[in-house]
mmCIF file of C-alpha atoms in Angstrom:
data_model
loop_
_atom_site.group_PDB
_atom_site.id
_atom_site.type_symbol
_atom_site.label_atom_id
_atom_site.label_comp_id
_atom_site.label_asym_id
_atom_site.label_seq_id
_atom_site.Cartn_x
_atom_site.Cartn_y
_atom_site.Cartn_z
ATOM 1 C CA UNK A 1 -11.514 44.153 60.481
ATOM 2 C CA UNK A 2 -13.805 46.999 59.489
ATOM 3 C CA UNK A 3 -17.386 46.175 58.521
ATOM 4 C CA UNK A 4 -17.690 46.051 54.713
ATOM 5 C CA UNK A 5 -20.732 47.733 53.168
ATOM 6 C CA UNK A 6 -21.917 47.839 49.575
ATOM 7 C CA UNK A 7 -22.640 51.382 48.401
ATOM 8 C CA UNK A 8 -23.625 53.055 45.160
ATOM 9 C CA UNK A 9 -20.611 54.312 43.242
ATOM 10 C CA UNK A 10 -22.123 57.790 43.273
ATOM 11 C CA UNK A 11 -22.020 57.875 47.077
ATOM 12 C CA UNK A 12 -18.229 58.242 46.982
ATOM 13 C CA UNK A 13 -16.562 61.437 45.863
ATOM 14 C CA UNK A 14 -12.836 62.076 46.236
ATOM 15 C CA UNK A 15 -12.037 61.470 49.893
ATOM 16 C CA UNK A 16 -15.630 61.504 51.161
ATOM 17 C CA UNK A 17 -18.575 59.111 51.206
ATOM 18 C CA UNK A 18 -22.156 60.072 51.973
ATOM 19 C CA UNK A 19 -24.538 57.344 53.131
ATOM 20 C CA UNK A 20 -28.261 57.969 53.341
ATOM 21 C CA UNK A 21 -31.602 56.185 53.498
ATOM 22 C CA UNK A 22 -31.733 52.546 54.534
ATOM 23 C CA UNK A 23 -27.954 52.198 54.551
ATOM 24 C CA UNK A 24 -27.509 55.083 56.982
ATOM 25 C CA UNK A 25 -30.200 53.609 59.224
ATOM 26 C CA UNK A 26 -28.469 50.227 59.077
ATOM 27 C CA UNK A 27 -25.154 51.783 60.114
ATOM 28 C CA UNK A 28 -26.566 53.803 62.999
ATOM 29 C CA UNK A 29 -29.437 51.637 64.268
ATOM 30 C CA UNK A 30 -28.404 48.057 63.481
ATOM 31 C CA UNK A 31 -24.620 48.252 63.675
ATOM 32 C CA UNK A 32 -24.910 51.109 66.188
ATOM 33 C CA UNK A 33 -21.871 52.781 64.675
ATOM 34 C CA UNK A 34 -21.054 56.400 65.301
ATOM 35 C CA UNK A 35 -18.332 58.980 64.829
ATOM 36 C CA UNK A 36 -14.897 57.374 64.867
ATOM 37 C CA UNK A 37 -15.996 53.876 63.848
ATOM 38 C CA UNK A 38 -14.224 52.286 60.884
ATOM 39 C CA UNK A 39 -16.059 51.267 57.705
ATOM 40 C CA UNK A 40 -14.953 49.500 54.554
ATOM 41 C CA UNK A 41 -17.051 50.581 51.560
ATOM 42 C CA UNK A 42 -17.317 48.622 48.314
ATOM 43 C CA UNK A 43 -18.795 50.016 45.089
ATOM 44 C CA UNK A 44 -19.761 46.670 43.519
ATOM 45 C CA UNK A 45 -17.072 47.031 40.843
ATOM 46 C CA UNK A 46 -14.134 45.933 42.974
ATOM 47 C CA UNK A 47 -13.363 49.364 44.389
ATOM 48 C CA UNK A 48 -12.672 49.241 48.135
ATOM 49 C CA UNK A 49 -12.640 52.392 50.255
ATOM 50 C CA UNK A 50 -11.422 52.353 53.870
ATOM 51 C CA UNK A 51 -12.405 55.147 56.210
ATOM 52 C CA UNK A 52 -14.015 56.301 59.435
ATOM 53 C CA UNK A 53 -17.307 57.964 60.230
ATOM 54 C CA UNK A 54 -16.725 61.619 61.009
ATOM 55 C CA UNK A 55 -20.286 62.949 61.013
ATOM 56 C CA UNK A 56 -23.812 61.684 61.660
ATOM 57 C CA UNK A 57 -26.573 64.197 61.039
ATOM 58 C CA UNK A 58 -30.054 64.450 59.563
ATOM 59 C CA UNK A 59 -30.337 60.768 58.750
ATOM 60 C CA UNK A 60 -27.028 60.769 56.904
ATOM 61 C CA UNK A 61 -23.656 59.253 57.696
ATOM 62 C CA UNK A 62 -20.488 60.860 56.366
ATOM 63 C CA UNK A 63 -17.278 58.885 56.037
ATOM 64 C CA UNK A 64 -13.764 60.261 55.600
ATOM 65 C CA UNK A 65 -11.925 58.002 53.138
ATOM 66 C CA UNK A 66 -8.323 57.288 54.132
ATOM 67 C CA UNK A 67 -7.412 54.569 51.628
ATOM 68 C CA UNK A 68 -8.741 53.239 48.341
ATOM 69 C CA UNK A 69 -7.733 50.223 46.274
ATOM 70 C CA UNK A 70 -8.978 48.014 43.467
ATOM 71 C CA UNK A 71 -9.595 44.369 44.320
ATOM 72 C CA UNK A 72 -8.850 41.535 41.893
ATOM 73 C CA UNK A 73 -11.668 39.362 40.629
ATOM 74 C CA UNK A 74 -11.969 35.903 42.210
ATOM 75 C CA UNK A 75 -9.724 33.170 40.840
ATOM 76 C CA UNK A 76 -11.303 30.610 38.542
ATOM 77 C CA UNK A 77 -13.680 30.907 35.604
ATOM 78 C CA UNK A 78 -16.464 33.433 35.276
ATOM 79 C CA UNK A 79 -19.848 31.840 35.958
ATOM 80 C CA UNK A 80 -22.800 32.653 33.692
ATOM 81 C CA UNK A 81 -26.275 31.344 34.540
ATOM 82 C CA UNK A 82 -28.953 31.131 31.842
ATOM 83 C CA UNK A 83 -32.061 30.666 33.956
ATOM 84 C CA UNK A 84 -35.409 29.648 32.500
ATOM 85 C CA UNK A 85 -37.823 32.379 33.561
ATOM 86 C CA UNK A 86 -39.939 30.935 36.379
ATOM 87 C CA UNK A 87 -42.526 32.319 38.773
ATOM 88 C CA UNK A 88 -41.425 35.353 40.744
ATOM 89 C CA UNK A 89 -40.562 33.608 44.015
ATOM 90 C CA UNK A 90 -38.394 30.981 42.281
ATOM 91 C CA UNK A 91 -36.588 33.556 40.170
ATOM 92 C CA UNK A 92 -35.909 35.775 43.167
ATOM 93 C CA UNK A 93 -34.588 32.855 45.231
ATOM 94 C CA UNK A 94 -32.310 31.867 42.365
ATOM 95 C CA UNK A 95 -30.940 35.387 41.991
ATOM 96 C CA UNK A 96 -30.272 35.645 45.713
ATOM 97 C CA UNK A 97 -28.515 32.305 46.108
ATOM 98 C CA UNK A 98 -26.632 32.581 42.820
ATOM 99 C CA UNK A 99 -25.245 35.923 43.955
ATOM 100 C CA UNK A 100 -24.119 34.377 47.239
ATOM 101 C CA UNK A 101 -22.394 31.558 45.321
ATOM 102 C CA UNK A 102 -20.454 33.996 43.162
ATOM 103 C CA UNK A 103 -22.286 34.027 39.826
ATOM 104 C CA UNK A 104 -20.932 36.731 37.503
ATOM 105 C CA UNK A 105 -23.831 37.021 35.083
ATOM 106 C CA UNK A 106 -27.467 35.923 35.006
ATOM 107 C CA UNK A 107 -29.549 35.882 31.838
ATOM 108 C CA UNK A 108 -33.255 35.143 32.412
ATOM 109 C CA UNK A 109 -34.435 33.205 29.361
ATOM 110 C CA UNK A 110 -37.973 32.726 28.068
ATOM 111 C CA UNK A 111 -38.611 29.048 27.368
ATOM 112 C CA UNK A 112 -41.508 27.053 25.940
ATOM 113 C CA UNK A 113 -42.572 25.981 29.428
ATOM 114 C CA UNK A 114 -42.020 29.330 31.127
ATOM 115 C CA UNK A 115 -45.209 30.167 33.005
ATOM 116 C CA UNK A 116 -43.970 33.645 33.818
ATOM 117 C CA UNK A 117 -43.682 36.214 31.057
ATOM 118 C CA UNK A 118 -41.744 39.478 31.245
ATOM 119 C CA UNK A 119 -44.158 42.244 32.221
ATOM 120 C CA UNK A 120 -43.495 45.568 33.955
ATOM 121 C CA UNK A 121 -39.900 45.252 32.770
ATOM 122 C CA UNK A 122 -38.427 48.265 34.569
ATOM 123 C CA UNK A 123 -40.193 47.426 37.828
ATOM 124 C CA UNK A 124 -39.082 43.788 37.654
ATOM 125 C CA UNK A 125 -35.474 44.708 36.854
ATOM 126 C CA UNK A 126 -35.452 47.130 39.776
ATOM 127 C CA UNK A 127 -36.729 44.388 42.073
ATOM 128 C CA UNK A 128 -34.089 41.963 40.816
ATOM 129 C CA UNK A 129 -31.440 44.622 41.381
ATOM 130 C CA UNK A 130 -32.546 45.045 44.987
ATOM 131 C CA UNK A 131 -32.323 41.290 45.571
ATOM 132 C CA UNK A 132 -28.861 41.032 44.039
ATOM 133 C CA UNK A 133 -27.562 44.009 45.996
ATOM 134 C CA UNK A 134 -29.029 42.672 49.234
ATOM 135 C CA UNK A 135 -27.397 39.282 48.694
ATOM 136 C CA UNK A 136 -24.077 40.864 47.744
ATOM 137 C CA UNK A 137 -24.215 43.066 50.833
ATOM 138 C CA UNK A 138 -24.948 40.078 53.083
ATOM 139 C CA UNK A 139 -22.014 38.023 51.768
ATOM 140 C CA UNK A 140 -19.722 41.047 51.310
ATOM 141 C CA UNK A 141 -19.101 40.521 47.599
ATOM 142 C CA UNK A 142 -16.765 43.006 45.968
ATOM 143 C CA UNK A 143 -18.287 42.597 42.490
ATOM 144 C CA UNK A 144 -21.989 42.704 41.674
ATOM 145 C CA UNK A 145 -23.212 40.205 39.081
ATOM 146 C CA UNK A 146 -24.652 41.418 35.798
ATOM 147 C CA UNK A 147 -28.381 40.704 35.401
ATOM 148 C CA UNK A 148 -29.620 40.890 31.816
ATOM 149 C CA UNK A 149 -33.074 41.642 30.510
ATOM 150 C CA UNK A 150 -35.185 38.531 29.842
ATOM 151 C CA UNK A 151 -34.703 37.214 26.324
ATOM 152 C CA UNK A 152 -35.785 34.226 24.223
ATOM 153 C CA UNK A 153 -33.765 31.084 24.795
ATOM 154 C CA UNK A 154 -32.758 30.917 21.131
ATOM 155 C CA UNK A 155 -31.139 34.350 21.308
ATOM 156 C CA UNK A 156 -29.333 33.549 24.558
ATOM 157 C CA UNK A 157 -27.932 30.318 23.110
ATOM 158 C CA UNK A 158 -26.748 32.097 19.974
ATOM 159 C CA UNK A 159 -25.087 34.901 21.944
ATOM 160 C CA UNK A 160 -23.380 32.662 24.498
ATOM 161 C CA UNK A 161 -19.642 32.646 23.835
ATOM 162 C CA UNK A 162 -18.501 30.862 27.000
ATOM 163 C CA UNK A 163 -15.628 28.401 26.649
ATOM 164 C CA UNK A 164 -17.550 25.693 28.538
ATOM 165 C CA UNK A 165 -21.329 25.234 28.299
ATOM 166 C CA UNK A 166 -23.568 22.930 30.336
ATOM 167 C CA UNK A 167 -27.339 22.431 30.260
ATOM 168 C CA UNK A 168 -29.286 20.640 32.988
ATOM 169 C CA UNK A 169 -31.282 17.753 31.544
ATOM 170 C CA UNK A 170 -32.687 14.794 33.467
ATOM 171 C CA UNK A 171 -33.566 12.807 30.346
ATOM 172 C CA UNK A 172 -30.480 13.425 28.237
ATOM 173 C CA UNK A 173 -27.657 14.375 30.590
ATOM 174 C CA UNK A 174 -24.570 12.544 31.727
ATOM 175 C CA UNK A 175 -23.518 12.648 35.379
ATOM 176 C CA UNK A 176 -21.970 16.033 36.040
ATOM 177 C CA UNK A 177 -18.212 16.143 36.538
ATOM 178 C CA UNK A 178 -16.438 19.391 37.336
ATOM 179 C CA UNK A 179 -13.073 18.050 36.165
ATOM 180 C CA UNK A 180 -11.379 20.309 33.678
ATOM 181 C CA UNK A 181 -13.375 23.398 34.613
ATOM 182 C CA UNK A 182 -10.628 25.010 36.709
ATOM 183 C CA UNK A 183 -8.856 26.185 33.564
ATOM 184 C CA UNK A 184 -11.984 27.443 31.820
ATOM 185 C CA UNK A 185 -12.326 31.113 31.034
ATOM 186 C CA UNK A 186 -16.089 31.174 31.442
ATOM 187 C CA UNK A 187 -18.648 28.470 32.217
ATOM 188 C CA UNK A 188 -22.251 28.906 31.076
ATOM 189 C CA UNK A 189 -24.929 26.945 32.924
ATOM 190 C CA UNK A 190 -28.439 26.620 31.483
ATOM 191 C CA UNK A 191 -31.324 25.588 33.750
ATOM 192 C CA UNK A 192 -34.939 25.329 32.630
ATOM 193 C CA UNK A 193 -38.116 26.751 34.191
ATOM 194 C CA UNK A 194 -40.898 24.767 35.852
ATOM 195 C CA UNK A 195 -41.176 21.562 33.833
ATOM 196 C CA UNK A 196 -37.637 21.878 32.505
ATOM 197 C CA UNK A 197 -36.476 22.292 28.933
ATOM 198 C CA UNK A 198 -38.308 20.564 26.099
ATOM 199 C CA UNK A 199 -36.481 17.984 23.991
ATOM 200 C CA UNK A 200 -36.333 20.515 21.166
ATOM 201 C CA UNK A 201 -34.728 23.116 23.445
ATOM 202 C CA UNK A 202 -32.117 20.634 24.673
ATOM 203 C CA UNK A 203 -31.347 19.712 21.065
ATOM 204 C CA UNK A 204 -30.978 23.401 20.157
ATOM 205 C CA UNK A 205 -28.637 23.903 23.104
ATOM 206 C CA UNK A 206 -26.532 20.939 22.012
ATOM 207 C CA UNK A 207 -26.213 22.430 18.539
ATOM 208 C CA UNK A 208 -25.005 25.628 20.234
ATOM 209 C CA UNK A 209 -22.277 23.683 22.046
ATOM 210 C CA UNK A 210 -23.981 22.929 25.366
ATOM 211 C CA UNK A 211 -23.299 19.535 26.953
ATOM 212 C CA UNK A 212 -26.327 18.000 28.746
ATOM 213 C CA UNK A 213 -25.637 17.087 32.378
ATOM 214 C CA UNK A 214 -27.760 15.366 34.997
ATOM 215 C CA UNK A 215 -28.135 16.326 38.651
ATOM 216 C CA UNK A 216 -29.451 12.895 39.582
ATOM 217 C CA UNK A 217 -32.583 10.803 39.097
ATOM 218 C CA UNK A 218 -34.941 13.017 41.107
ATOM 219 C CA UNK A 219 -36.903 15.944 39.691
ATOM 220 C CA UNK A 220 -35.673 19.206 41.194
ATOM 221 C CA UNK A 221 -37.434 22.535 41.339
ATOM 222 C CA UNK A 222 -35.956 25.038 38.921
ATOM 223 C CA UNK A 223 -34.412 27.122 41.699
ATOM 224 C CA UNK A 224 -32.972 24.028 43.395
ATOM 225 C CA UNK A 225 -31.461 22.809 40.130
ATOM 226 C CA UNK A 226 -29.893 26.198 39.419
ATOM 227 C CA UNK A 227 -28.390 26.477 42.889
ATOM 228 C CA UNK A 228 -27.133 22.870 42.891
ATOM 229 C CA UNK A 229 -25.551 23.128 39.443
ATOM 230 C CA UNK A 230 -23.927 26.447 40.242
ATOM 231 C CA UNK A 231 -22.584 25.201 43.592
ATOM 232 C CA UNK A 232 -21.080 22.059 42.050
ATOM 233 C CA UNK A 233 -19.389 23.994 39.263
ATOM 234 C CA UNK A 234 -18.240 26.802 41.574
ATOM 235 C CA UNK A 235 -16.634 24.285 43.912
ATOM 236 C CA UNK A 236 -15.151 22.076 41.193
ATOM 237 C CA UNK A 237 -13.682 25.027 39.298
ATOM 238 C CA UNK A 238 -12.047 26.542 42.364
ATOM 239 C CA UNK A 239 -14.315 29.573 42.681
ATOM 240 C CA UNK A 240 -15.200 28.693 46.287
ATOM 241 C CA UNK A 241 -11.604 28.388 47.428
ATOM 242 C CA UNK A 242 -10.510 31.049 49.889
#
């Protein structure tokens, strides 16, 4: 099986692909591929392009595309994570692991207990994009998740139209059961920042149709809670089935 690589959509034109920068260095120095070696290129939107390297020159790798096809999205519901904006390291870990677990959309939400506040928006979004692309490349995902701009929790709750909605809450939640999620169209999962959601935020989420669920009696870090909740739902809904 050819090595699958995630590339920018603009790198592919007709029957050619041009790889440069870090990706070209990865192909030639890490994989040690050269002319004649097969590559499978993915554009992050389900497009798959099979070809072989036919030129390596000037820090660039050129690939002749022999076949292209559109992959189907994974079976099971779409997974949407509403993540309480936390400190940078926690948010980045969550984005990385959520991407590996198959999340389809991440909305960073600003909560009452959010220590972090959105600053340097373009720079932060670029950094998040790098993390998501790196994780998708590592696990060979065909579809990149959507990462929204940070927004107030109230707006995110109002705009969430998922068929099934869950919010992590130690104080108010029932034990999580993934039964019935396999037939859902989209499952939204809300996880708070450091310190969790306030009682008022949980109440607002309930009014918006979110069901409080518990991940056990222990207090989890925000990134741990997000990853655990997403993994349980992904497995229970069939998203992790091969």
